[in-house]
CSV table of C-alpha atoms and ligand atoms in Angstrom, one decimal:
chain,number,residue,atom,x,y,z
C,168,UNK,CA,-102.8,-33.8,129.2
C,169,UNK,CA,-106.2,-35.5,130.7
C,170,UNK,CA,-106.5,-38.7,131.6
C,171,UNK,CA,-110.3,-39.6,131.1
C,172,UNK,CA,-108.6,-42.5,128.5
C,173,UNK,CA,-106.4,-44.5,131.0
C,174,UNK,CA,-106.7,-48.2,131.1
C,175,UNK,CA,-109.8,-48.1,128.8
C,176,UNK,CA,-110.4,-51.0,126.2
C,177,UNK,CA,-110.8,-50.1,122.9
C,178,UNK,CA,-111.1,-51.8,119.7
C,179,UNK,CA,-109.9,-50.3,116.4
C,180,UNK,CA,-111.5,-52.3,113.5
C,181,UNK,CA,-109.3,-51.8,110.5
C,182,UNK,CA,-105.0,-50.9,110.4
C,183,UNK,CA,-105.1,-49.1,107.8
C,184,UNK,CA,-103.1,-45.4,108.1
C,185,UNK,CA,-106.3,-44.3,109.8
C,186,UNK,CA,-106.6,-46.9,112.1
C,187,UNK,CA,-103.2,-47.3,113.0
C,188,UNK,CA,-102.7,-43.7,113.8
C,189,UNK,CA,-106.0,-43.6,115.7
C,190,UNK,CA,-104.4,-47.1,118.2
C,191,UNK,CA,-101.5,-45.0,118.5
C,192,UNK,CA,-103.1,-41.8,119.4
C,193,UNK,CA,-105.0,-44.1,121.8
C,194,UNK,CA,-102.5,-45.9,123.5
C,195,UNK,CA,-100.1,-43.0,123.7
C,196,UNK,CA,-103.1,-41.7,126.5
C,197,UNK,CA,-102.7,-44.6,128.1
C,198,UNK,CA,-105.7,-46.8,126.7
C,199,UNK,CA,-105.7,-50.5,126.1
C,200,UNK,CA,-106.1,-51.2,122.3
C,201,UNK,CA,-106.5,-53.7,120.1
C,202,UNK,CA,-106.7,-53.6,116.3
C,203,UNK,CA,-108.6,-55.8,114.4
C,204,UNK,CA,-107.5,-56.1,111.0
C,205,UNK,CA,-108.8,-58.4,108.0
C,206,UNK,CA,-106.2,-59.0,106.0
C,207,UNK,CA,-104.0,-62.1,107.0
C,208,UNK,CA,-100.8,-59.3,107.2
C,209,UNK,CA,-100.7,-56.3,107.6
C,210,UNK,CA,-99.8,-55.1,104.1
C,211,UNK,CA,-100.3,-51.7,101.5
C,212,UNK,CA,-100.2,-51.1,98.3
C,213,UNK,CA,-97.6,-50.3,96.1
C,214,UNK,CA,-98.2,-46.4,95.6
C,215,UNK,CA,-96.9,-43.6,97.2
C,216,UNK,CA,-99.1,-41.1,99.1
C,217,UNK,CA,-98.4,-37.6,99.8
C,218,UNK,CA,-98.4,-36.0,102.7
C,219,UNK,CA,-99.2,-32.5,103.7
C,220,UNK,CA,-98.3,-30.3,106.6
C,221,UNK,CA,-101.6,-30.8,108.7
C,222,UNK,CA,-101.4,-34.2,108.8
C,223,UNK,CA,-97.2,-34.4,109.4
C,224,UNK,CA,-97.9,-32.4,112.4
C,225,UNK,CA,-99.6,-35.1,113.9
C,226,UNK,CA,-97.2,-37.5,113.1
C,227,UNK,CA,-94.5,-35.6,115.0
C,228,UNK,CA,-96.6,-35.1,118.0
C,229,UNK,CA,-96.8,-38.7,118.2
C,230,UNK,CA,-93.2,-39.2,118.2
C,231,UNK,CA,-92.9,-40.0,114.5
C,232,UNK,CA,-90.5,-37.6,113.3
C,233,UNK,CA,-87.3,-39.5,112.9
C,234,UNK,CA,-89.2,-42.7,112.1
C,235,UNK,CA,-90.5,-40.6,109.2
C,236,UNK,CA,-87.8,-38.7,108.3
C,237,UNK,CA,-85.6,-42.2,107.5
C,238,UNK,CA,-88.2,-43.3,105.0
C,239,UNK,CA,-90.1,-40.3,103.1
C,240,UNK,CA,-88.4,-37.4,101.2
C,241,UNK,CA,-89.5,-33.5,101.7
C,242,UNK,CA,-91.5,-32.3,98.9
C,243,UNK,CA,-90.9,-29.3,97.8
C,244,UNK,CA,-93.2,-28.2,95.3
C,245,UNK,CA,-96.3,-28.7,93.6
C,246,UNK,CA,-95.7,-27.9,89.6
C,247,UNK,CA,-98.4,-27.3,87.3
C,248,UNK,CA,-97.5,-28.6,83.6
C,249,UNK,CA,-99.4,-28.6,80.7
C,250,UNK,CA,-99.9,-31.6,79.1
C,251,UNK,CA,-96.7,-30.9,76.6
C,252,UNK,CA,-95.0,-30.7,79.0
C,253,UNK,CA,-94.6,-26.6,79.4
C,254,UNK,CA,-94.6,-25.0,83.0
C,255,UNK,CA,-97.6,-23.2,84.0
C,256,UNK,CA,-96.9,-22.7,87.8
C,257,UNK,CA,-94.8,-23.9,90.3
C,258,UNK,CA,-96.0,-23.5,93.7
C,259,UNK,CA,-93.1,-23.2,95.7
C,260,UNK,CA,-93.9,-24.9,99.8
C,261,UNK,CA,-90.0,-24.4,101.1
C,262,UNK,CA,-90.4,-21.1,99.8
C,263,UNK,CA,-94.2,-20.3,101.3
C,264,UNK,CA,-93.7,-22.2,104.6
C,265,UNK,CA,-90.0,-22.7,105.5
C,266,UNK,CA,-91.0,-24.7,108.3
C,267,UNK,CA,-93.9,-26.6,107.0
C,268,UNK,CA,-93.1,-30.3,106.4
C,269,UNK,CA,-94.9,-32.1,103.2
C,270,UNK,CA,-93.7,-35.3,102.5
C,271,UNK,CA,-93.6,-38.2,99.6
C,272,UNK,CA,-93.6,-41.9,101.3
C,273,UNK,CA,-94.8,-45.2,100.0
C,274,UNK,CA,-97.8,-46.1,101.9
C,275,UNK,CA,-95.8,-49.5,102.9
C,276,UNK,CA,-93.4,-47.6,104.8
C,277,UNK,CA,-95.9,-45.5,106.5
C,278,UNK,CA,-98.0,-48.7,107.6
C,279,UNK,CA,-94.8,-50.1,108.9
C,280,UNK,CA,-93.7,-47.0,110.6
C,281,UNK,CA,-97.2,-47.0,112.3
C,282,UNK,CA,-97.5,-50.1,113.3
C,283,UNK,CA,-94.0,-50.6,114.5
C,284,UNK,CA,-94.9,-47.6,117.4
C,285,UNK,CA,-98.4,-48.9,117.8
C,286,UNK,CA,-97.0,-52.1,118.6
C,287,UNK,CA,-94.3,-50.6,121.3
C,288,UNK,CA,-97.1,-48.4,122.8
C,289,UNK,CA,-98.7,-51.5,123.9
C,290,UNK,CA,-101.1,-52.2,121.3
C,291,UNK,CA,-102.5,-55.6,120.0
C,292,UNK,CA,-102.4,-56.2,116.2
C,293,UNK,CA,-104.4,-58.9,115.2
C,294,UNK,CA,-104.8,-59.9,111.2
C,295,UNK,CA,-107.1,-62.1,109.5
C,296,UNK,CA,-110.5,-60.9,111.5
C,297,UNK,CA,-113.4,-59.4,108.9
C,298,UNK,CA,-115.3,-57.8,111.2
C,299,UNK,CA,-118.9,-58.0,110.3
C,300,UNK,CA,-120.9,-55.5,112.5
C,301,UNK,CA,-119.8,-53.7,115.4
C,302,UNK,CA,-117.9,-55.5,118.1
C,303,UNK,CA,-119.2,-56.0,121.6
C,304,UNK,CA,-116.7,-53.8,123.1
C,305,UNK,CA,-117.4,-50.3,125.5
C,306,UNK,CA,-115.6,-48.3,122.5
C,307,UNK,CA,-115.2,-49.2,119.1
C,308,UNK,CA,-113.8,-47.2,116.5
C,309,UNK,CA,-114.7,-47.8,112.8
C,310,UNK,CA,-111.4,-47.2,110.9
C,311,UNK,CA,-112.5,-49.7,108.0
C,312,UNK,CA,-112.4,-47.9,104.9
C,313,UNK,CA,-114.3,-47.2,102.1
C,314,UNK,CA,-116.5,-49.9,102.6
C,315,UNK,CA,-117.2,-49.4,106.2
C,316,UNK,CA,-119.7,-52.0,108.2
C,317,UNK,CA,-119.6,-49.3,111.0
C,318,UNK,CA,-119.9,-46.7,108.4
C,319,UNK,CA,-123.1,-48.7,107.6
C,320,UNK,CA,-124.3,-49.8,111.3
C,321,UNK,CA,-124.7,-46.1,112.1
C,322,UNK,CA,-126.1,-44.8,108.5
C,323,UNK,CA,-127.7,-47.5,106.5
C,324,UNK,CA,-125.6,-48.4,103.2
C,325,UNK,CA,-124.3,-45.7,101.2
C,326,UNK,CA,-125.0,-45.8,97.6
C,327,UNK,CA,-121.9,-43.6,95.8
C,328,UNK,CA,-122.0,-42.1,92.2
C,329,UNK,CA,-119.1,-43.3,89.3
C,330,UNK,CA,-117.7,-39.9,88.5
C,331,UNK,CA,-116.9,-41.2,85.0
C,332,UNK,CA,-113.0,-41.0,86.1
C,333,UNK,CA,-110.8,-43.9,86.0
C,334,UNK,CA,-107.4,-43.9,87.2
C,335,UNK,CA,-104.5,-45.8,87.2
C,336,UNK,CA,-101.6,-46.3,89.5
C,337,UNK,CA,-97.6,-47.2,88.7
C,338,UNK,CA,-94.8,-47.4,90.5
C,339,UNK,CA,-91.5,-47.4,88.1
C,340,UNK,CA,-88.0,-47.1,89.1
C,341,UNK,CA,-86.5,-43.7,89.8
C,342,UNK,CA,-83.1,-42.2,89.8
C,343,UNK,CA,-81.5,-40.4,93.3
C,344,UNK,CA,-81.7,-37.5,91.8
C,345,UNK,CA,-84.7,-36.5,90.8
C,346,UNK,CA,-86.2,-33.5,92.2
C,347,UNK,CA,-88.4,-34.2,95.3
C,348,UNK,CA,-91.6,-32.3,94.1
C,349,UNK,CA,-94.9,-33.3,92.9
C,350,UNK,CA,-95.7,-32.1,89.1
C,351,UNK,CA,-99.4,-32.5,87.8
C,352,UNK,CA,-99.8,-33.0,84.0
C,353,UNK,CA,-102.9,-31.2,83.1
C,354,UNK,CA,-105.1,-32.1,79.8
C,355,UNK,CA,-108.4,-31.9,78.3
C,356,UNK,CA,-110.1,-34.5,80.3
C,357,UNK,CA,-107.2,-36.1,81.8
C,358,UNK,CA,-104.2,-35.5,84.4
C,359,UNK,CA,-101.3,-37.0,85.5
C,360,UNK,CA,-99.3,-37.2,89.1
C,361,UNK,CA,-95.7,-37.8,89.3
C,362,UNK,CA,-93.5,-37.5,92.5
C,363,UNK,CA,-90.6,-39.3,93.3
C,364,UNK,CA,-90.1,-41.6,96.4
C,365,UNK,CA,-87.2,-42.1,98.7
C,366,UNK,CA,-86.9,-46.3,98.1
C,367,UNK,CA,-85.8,-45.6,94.4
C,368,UNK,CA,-89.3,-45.9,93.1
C,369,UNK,CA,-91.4,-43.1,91.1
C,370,UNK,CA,-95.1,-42.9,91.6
C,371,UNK,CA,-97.5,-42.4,88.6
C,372,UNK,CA,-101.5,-41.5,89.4
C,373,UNK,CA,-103.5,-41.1,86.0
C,374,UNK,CA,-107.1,-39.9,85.5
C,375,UNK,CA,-109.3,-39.7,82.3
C,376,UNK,CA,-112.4,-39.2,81.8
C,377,UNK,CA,-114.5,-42.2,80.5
C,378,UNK,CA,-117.7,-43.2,80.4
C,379,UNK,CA,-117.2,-46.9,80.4
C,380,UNK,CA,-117.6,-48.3,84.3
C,381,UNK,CA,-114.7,-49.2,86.3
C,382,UNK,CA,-115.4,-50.9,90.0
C,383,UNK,CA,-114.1,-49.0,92.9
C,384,UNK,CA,-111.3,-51.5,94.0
C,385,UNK,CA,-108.0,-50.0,93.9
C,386,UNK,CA,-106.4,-53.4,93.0
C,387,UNK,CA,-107.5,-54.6,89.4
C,388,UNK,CA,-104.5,-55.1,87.1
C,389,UNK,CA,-104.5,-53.4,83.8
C,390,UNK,CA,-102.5,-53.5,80.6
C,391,UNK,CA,-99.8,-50.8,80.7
C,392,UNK,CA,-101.1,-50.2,76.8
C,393,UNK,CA,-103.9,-48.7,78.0
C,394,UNK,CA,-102.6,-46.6,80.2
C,395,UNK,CA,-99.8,-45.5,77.4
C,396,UNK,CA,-102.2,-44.9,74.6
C,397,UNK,CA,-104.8,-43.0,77.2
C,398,UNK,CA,-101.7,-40.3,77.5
C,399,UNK,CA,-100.2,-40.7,74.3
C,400,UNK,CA,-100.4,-37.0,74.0
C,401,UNK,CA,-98.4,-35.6,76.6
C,402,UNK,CA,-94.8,-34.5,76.6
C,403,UNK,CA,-91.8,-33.8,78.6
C,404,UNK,CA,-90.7,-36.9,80.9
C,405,UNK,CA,-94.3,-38.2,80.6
C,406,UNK,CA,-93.0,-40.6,77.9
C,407,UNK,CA,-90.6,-41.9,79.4
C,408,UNK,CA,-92.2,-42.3,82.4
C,409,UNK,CA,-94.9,-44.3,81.1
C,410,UNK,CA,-92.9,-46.3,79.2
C,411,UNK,CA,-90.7,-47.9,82.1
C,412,UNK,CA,-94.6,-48.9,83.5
C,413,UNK,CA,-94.3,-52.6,83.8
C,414,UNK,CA,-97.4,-53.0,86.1
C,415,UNK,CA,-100.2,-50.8,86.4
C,416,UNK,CA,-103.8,-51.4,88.5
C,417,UNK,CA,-107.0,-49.1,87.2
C,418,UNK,CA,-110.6,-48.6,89.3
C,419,UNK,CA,-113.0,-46.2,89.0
C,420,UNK,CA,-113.4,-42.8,91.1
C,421,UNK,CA,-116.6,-42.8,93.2
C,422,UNK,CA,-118.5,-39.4,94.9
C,423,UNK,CA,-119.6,-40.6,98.2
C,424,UNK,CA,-121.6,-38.0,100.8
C,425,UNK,CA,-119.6,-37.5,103.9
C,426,UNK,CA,-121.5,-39.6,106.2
C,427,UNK,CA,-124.4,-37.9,108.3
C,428,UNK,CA,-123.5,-39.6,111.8
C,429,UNK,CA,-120.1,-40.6,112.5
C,430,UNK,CA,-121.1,-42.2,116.3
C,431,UNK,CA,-123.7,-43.5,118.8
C,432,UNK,CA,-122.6,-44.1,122.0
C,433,UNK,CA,-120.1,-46.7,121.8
C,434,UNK,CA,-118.7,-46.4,118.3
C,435,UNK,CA,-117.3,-43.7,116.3
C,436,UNK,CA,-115.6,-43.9,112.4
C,437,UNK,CA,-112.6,-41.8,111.1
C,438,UNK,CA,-111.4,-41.8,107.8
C,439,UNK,CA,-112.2,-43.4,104.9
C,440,UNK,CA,-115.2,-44.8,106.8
C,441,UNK,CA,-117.0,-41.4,107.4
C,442,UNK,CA,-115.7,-39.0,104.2
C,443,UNK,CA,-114.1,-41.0,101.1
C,444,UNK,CA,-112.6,-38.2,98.6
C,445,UNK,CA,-111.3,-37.9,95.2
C,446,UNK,CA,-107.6,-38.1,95.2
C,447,UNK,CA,-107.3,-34.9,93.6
C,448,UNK,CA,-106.1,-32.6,96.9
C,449,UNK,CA,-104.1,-35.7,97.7
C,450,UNK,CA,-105.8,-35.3,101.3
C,451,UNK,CA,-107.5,-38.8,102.0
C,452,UNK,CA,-104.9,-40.3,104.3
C,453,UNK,CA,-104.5,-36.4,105.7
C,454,UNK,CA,-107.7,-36.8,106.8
C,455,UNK,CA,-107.9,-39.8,108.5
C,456,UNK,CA,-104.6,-39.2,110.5
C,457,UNK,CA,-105.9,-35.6,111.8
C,458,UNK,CA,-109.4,-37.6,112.9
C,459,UNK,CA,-107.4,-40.0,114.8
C,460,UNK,CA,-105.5,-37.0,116.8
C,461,UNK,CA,-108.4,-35.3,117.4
C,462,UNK,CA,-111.1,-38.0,118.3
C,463,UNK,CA,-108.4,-39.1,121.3
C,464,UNK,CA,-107.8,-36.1,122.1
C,465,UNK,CA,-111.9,-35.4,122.2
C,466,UNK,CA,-112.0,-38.9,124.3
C,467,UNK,CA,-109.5,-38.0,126.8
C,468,UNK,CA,-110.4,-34.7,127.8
C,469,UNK,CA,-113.8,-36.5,128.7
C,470,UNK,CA,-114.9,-39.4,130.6
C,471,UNK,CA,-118.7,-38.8,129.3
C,472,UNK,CA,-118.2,-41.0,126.1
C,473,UNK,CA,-121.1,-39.7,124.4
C,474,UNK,CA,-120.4,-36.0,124.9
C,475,UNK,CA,-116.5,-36.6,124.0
C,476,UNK,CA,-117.6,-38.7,120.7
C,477,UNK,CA,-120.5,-35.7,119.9
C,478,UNK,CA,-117.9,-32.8,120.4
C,479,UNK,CA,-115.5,-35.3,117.4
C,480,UNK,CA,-117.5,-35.0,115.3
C,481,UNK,CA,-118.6,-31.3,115.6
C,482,UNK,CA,-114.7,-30.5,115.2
C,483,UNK,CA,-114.0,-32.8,112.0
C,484,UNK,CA,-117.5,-32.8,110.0
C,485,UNK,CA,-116.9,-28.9,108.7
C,486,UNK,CA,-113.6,-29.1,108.0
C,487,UNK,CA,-113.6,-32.5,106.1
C,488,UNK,CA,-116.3,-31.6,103.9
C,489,UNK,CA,-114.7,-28.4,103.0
C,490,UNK,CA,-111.9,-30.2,102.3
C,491,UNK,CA,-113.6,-32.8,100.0
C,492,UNK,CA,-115.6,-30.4,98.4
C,493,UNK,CA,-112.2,-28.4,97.3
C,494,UNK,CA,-111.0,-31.9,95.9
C,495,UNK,CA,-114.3,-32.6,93.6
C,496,UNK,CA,-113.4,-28.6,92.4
C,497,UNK,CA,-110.2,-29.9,91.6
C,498,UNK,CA,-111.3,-32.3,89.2
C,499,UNK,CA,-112.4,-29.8,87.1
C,500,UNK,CA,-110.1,-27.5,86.8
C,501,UNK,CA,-107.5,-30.6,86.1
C,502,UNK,CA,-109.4,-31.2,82.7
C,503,UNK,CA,-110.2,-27.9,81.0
C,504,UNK,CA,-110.3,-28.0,77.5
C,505,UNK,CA,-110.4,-25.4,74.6
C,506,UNK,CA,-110.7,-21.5,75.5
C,507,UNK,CA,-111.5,-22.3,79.4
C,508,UNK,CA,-108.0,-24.2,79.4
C,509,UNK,CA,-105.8,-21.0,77.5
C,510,UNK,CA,-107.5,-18.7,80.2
C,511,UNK,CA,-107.3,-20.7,83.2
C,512,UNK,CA,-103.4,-21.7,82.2
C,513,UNK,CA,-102.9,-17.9,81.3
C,514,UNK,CA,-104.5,-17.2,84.8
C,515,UNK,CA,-101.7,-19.3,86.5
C,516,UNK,CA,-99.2,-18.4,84.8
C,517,UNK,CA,-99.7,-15.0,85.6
C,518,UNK,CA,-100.6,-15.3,88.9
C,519,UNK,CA,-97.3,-17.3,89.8
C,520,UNK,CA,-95.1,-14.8,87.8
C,521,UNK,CA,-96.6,-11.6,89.3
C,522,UNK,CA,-97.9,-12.9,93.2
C,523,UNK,CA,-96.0,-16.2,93.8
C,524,UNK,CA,-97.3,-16.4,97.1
C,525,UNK,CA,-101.2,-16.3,95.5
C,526,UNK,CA,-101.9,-19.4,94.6
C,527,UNK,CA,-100.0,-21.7,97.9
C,528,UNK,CA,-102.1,-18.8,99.9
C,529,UNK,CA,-105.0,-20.3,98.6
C,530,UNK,CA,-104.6,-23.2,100.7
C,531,UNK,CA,-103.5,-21.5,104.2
C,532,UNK,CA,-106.8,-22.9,105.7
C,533,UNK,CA,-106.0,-26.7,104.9
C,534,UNK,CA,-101.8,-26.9,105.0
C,535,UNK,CA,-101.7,-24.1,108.2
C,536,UNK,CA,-104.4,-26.2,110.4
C,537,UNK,CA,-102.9,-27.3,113.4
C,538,UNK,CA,-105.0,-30.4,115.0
C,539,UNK,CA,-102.4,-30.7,117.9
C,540,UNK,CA,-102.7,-27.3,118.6
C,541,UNK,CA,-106.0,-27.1,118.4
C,542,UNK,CA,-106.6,-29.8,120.1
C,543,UNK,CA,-104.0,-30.7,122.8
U,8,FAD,C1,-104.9,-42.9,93.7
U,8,FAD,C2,-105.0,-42.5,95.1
U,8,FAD,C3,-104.0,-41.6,95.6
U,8,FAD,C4,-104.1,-41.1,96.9
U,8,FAD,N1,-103.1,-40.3,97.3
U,8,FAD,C5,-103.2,-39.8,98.5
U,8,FAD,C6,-102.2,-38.8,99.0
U,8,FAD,O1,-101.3,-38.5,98.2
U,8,FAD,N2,-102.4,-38.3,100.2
U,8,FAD,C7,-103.4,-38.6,101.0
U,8,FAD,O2,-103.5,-38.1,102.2
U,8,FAD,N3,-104.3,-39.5,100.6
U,8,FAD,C8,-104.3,-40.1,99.4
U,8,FAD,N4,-105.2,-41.0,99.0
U,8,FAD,C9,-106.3,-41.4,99.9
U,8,FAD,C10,-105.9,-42.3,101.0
U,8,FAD,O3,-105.3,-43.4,100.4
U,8,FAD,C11,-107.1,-42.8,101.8
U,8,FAD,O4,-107.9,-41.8,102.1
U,8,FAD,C12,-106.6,-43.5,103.1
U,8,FAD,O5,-105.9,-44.7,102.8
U,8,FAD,C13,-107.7,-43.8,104.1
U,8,FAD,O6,-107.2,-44.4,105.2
U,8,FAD,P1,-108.2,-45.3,106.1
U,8,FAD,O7,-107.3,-45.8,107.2
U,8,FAD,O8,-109.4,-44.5,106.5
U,8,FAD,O9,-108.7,-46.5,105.2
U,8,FAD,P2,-107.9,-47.6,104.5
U,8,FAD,O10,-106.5,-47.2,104.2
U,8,FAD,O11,-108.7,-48.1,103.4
U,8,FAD,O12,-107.8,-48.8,105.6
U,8,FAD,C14,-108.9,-49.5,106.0
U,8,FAD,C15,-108.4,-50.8,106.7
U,8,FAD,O13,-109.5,-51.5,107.2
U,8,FAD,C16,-109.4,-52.9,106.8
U,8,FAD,N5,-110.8,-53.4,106.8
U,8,FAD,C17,-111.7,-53.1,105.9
U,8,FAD,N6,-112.9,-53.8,106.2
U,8,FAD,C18,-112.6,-54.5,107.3
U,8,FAD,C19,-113.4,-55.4,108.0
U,8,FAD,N7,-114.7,-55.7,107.7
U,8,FAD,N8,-112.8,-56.0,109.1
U,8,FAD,C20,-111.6,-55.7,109.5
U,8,FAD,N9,-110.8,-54.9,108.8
U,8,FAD,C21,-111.3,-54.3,107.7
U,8,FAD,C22,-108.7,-52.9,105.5
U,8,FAD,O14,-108.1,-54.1,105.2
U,8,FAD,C23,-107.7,-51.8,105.7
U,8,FAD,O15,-106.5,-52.2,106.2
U,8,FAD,C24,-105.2,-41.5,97.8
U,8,FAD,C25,-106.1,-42.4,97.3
U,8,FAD,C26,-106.1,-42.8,96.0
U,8,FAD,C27,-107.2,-43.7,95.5
């Protein structure tokens, strides 16, 4: 490993999963961190998050693994549903990559995970600081989310589009024994997310198309009515599902352009800050964990901060927007209606009946990336 990173200050604004993972990247090659975060705790959440093979390798390289293991379960699958309820493909991961890890956590337990190593690797926490623009520090790295001040010290404010999607999140209790796989409900103009948890709890994430404004937030509190009548519709263990919902929050989904300059000299963003996406590849937090690996490992291979931040950015910037651009895809193909739906299901069904392997495959190039490797 290089060592251009030892003993160097640097400030992470945000601890969110990106920022987290970025201090502990950091301080695992030996640089002095501190986090500045501006919540008065560091808190998540209630939702689940999934998380893919690409970014789970990073977490293991960073020592993560049993951590990790004690609190997520292994997904196994991602099954496509109808919105009665009726299969229409089950993509099998165990089965397509035996040694690929995808897991379901809550995003509490990941923060705490994170910050619990942070913390032993030396770095400094420190809550209730809103950072306004850019610290005065040799290295500062913008982890601060959708609304990034760094974000908008390097580009200028971003104005993002409403999609005309809202969605809704739920957490409801879950039995031990459900099946530890993701299922997608797929309507005309609306889908729903399901996957069960290891702490007992299910998580719900439901999308309909509306042309009424929702603001971007991810906490305002809705009436579970709403959220029961938008998917009155559907079948299976939807129903039930939805009916346990005691508490639900809605926003609206915003496009945002994956930002055009993700440094100067002294600061760089990751995450959230430099390429919001739709949830619908489930690959936000992915993301921002593989952007923390790699921008440390970019930083400690070379003292010339500039060169190291440039050469980031050059290794993220195609890869993230191919990745966002196969989540806005998504969208679409979530919602068919009519004759497009009864081909594209038919498609599917087909496909997973008579090449199982077809449809995983055609995401080798986002689960099979290896930032570790890649970048050692
Ligand atoms: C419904 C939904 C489902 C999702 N599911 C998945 C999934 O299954 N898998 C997946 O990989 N991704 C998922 N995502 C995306 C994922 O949640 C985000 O992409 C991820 O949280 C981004 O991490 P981040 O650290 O960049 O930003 P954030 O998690 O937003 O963290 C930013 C941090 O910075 C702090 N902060 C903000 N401004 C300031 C300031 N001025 N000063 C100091 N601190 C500040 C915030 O308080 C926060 O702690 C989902 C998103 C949604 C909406």
């Amino acid at each position: 490993m290089a060592a251009a990173l030892m003993d160097r200050p640097v400030v992470v604004v945000g601890a969110g999963i990106g920022g987290l993972t970025a201090a502990l990247a950091l301080a695992r090659r030996g640089a002095a961190v501190t986090v500045l975060e501006r919540a008065a705790e560091l808190s998540e959440v209630g939702a689940g998050i999934q998380l893919s093979a690409n970014s789970v390798r990073v977490l293991e390289a960073l020592g993560l693994s049993d951590a990790m293991d004690q609190c997520s379960l292994r997904n196994r699958a991602v099954h496509l549903r109808d919105a009665s309820g009726a299969s229409v493909l089950r993509m099998d991961l165990l089965a397509h990559r035996p040694q690929a890890r995808f897991l379901l956590i809550h995003r509490a337990r990941l923060i705490a995970v994170l910050a619990q190593a942070a913390t032993a690797a030396g770095v400094r926490i420190l809550t209730g600081q809103d950072v306004t623009a850019p610290p005065d520090a040799p290295l500062v790295i913008g982890a601060d989310g959708l609304k990034s001040r760094i974000r908008a010290a390097l580009n200028g404010q971003e104005v993002p589009f409403f999609t005309g999607q809202t969605a809704w999140r739920a957490l409801i209790a879950e039995d031990a024994a459900a099946q530890p796989e993701a299922q997608v409900f797929m309507g005309r103009d609306r889908h729903l997310v399901s996957y069960p948890l290891a702490v007992g709890l299910r998580n719900i994430v439901a999308v309909q198309e509306r042309r009424d404004w929702q603001d971007e937030g991810w906490s305002h509190p809705d009436d579970p009515a709403n959220l029961q009548a938008a998917f009155a519709g559907f079948g299976g263990p939807v129903p039930g599902w939805l009916s346990a919902v005691r508490q639900v929050n809605v926003w609206g989904l915003f496009r945002h352009q994956v930002a055009a300059r993700w440094h100067d000299n002294r600061c760089a963003i990751l995450g959230d800050a430099a390429h919001p996406t739709l949830p619908f590849l489930a690959q936000g937090a992915g993301m921002a964990v593989e952007d923390a690996w790699v921008l440390a490992a970019c930083l400690d291979a070379d003292g010339d901060q500039a060169a190291a931040l440039a050469r980031y950015q050059a290794a993220r910037q195609p890869r993230v927007t191919r990745i966002v651009e196969a989540a806005n895809a998504n969208a679409r193909n979530y919602h068919l209606g009519g004759l497009k739906r009864v081909v594209g299901h038919g498609v599917l069904r087909l496909a997973g009946r008579v090449a199982p392997s077809f449809m995983p495959g055609r995401f080798d190039w986002l689960y099979d990336h290896d930032p570790v490797a890649q970048h050692p």
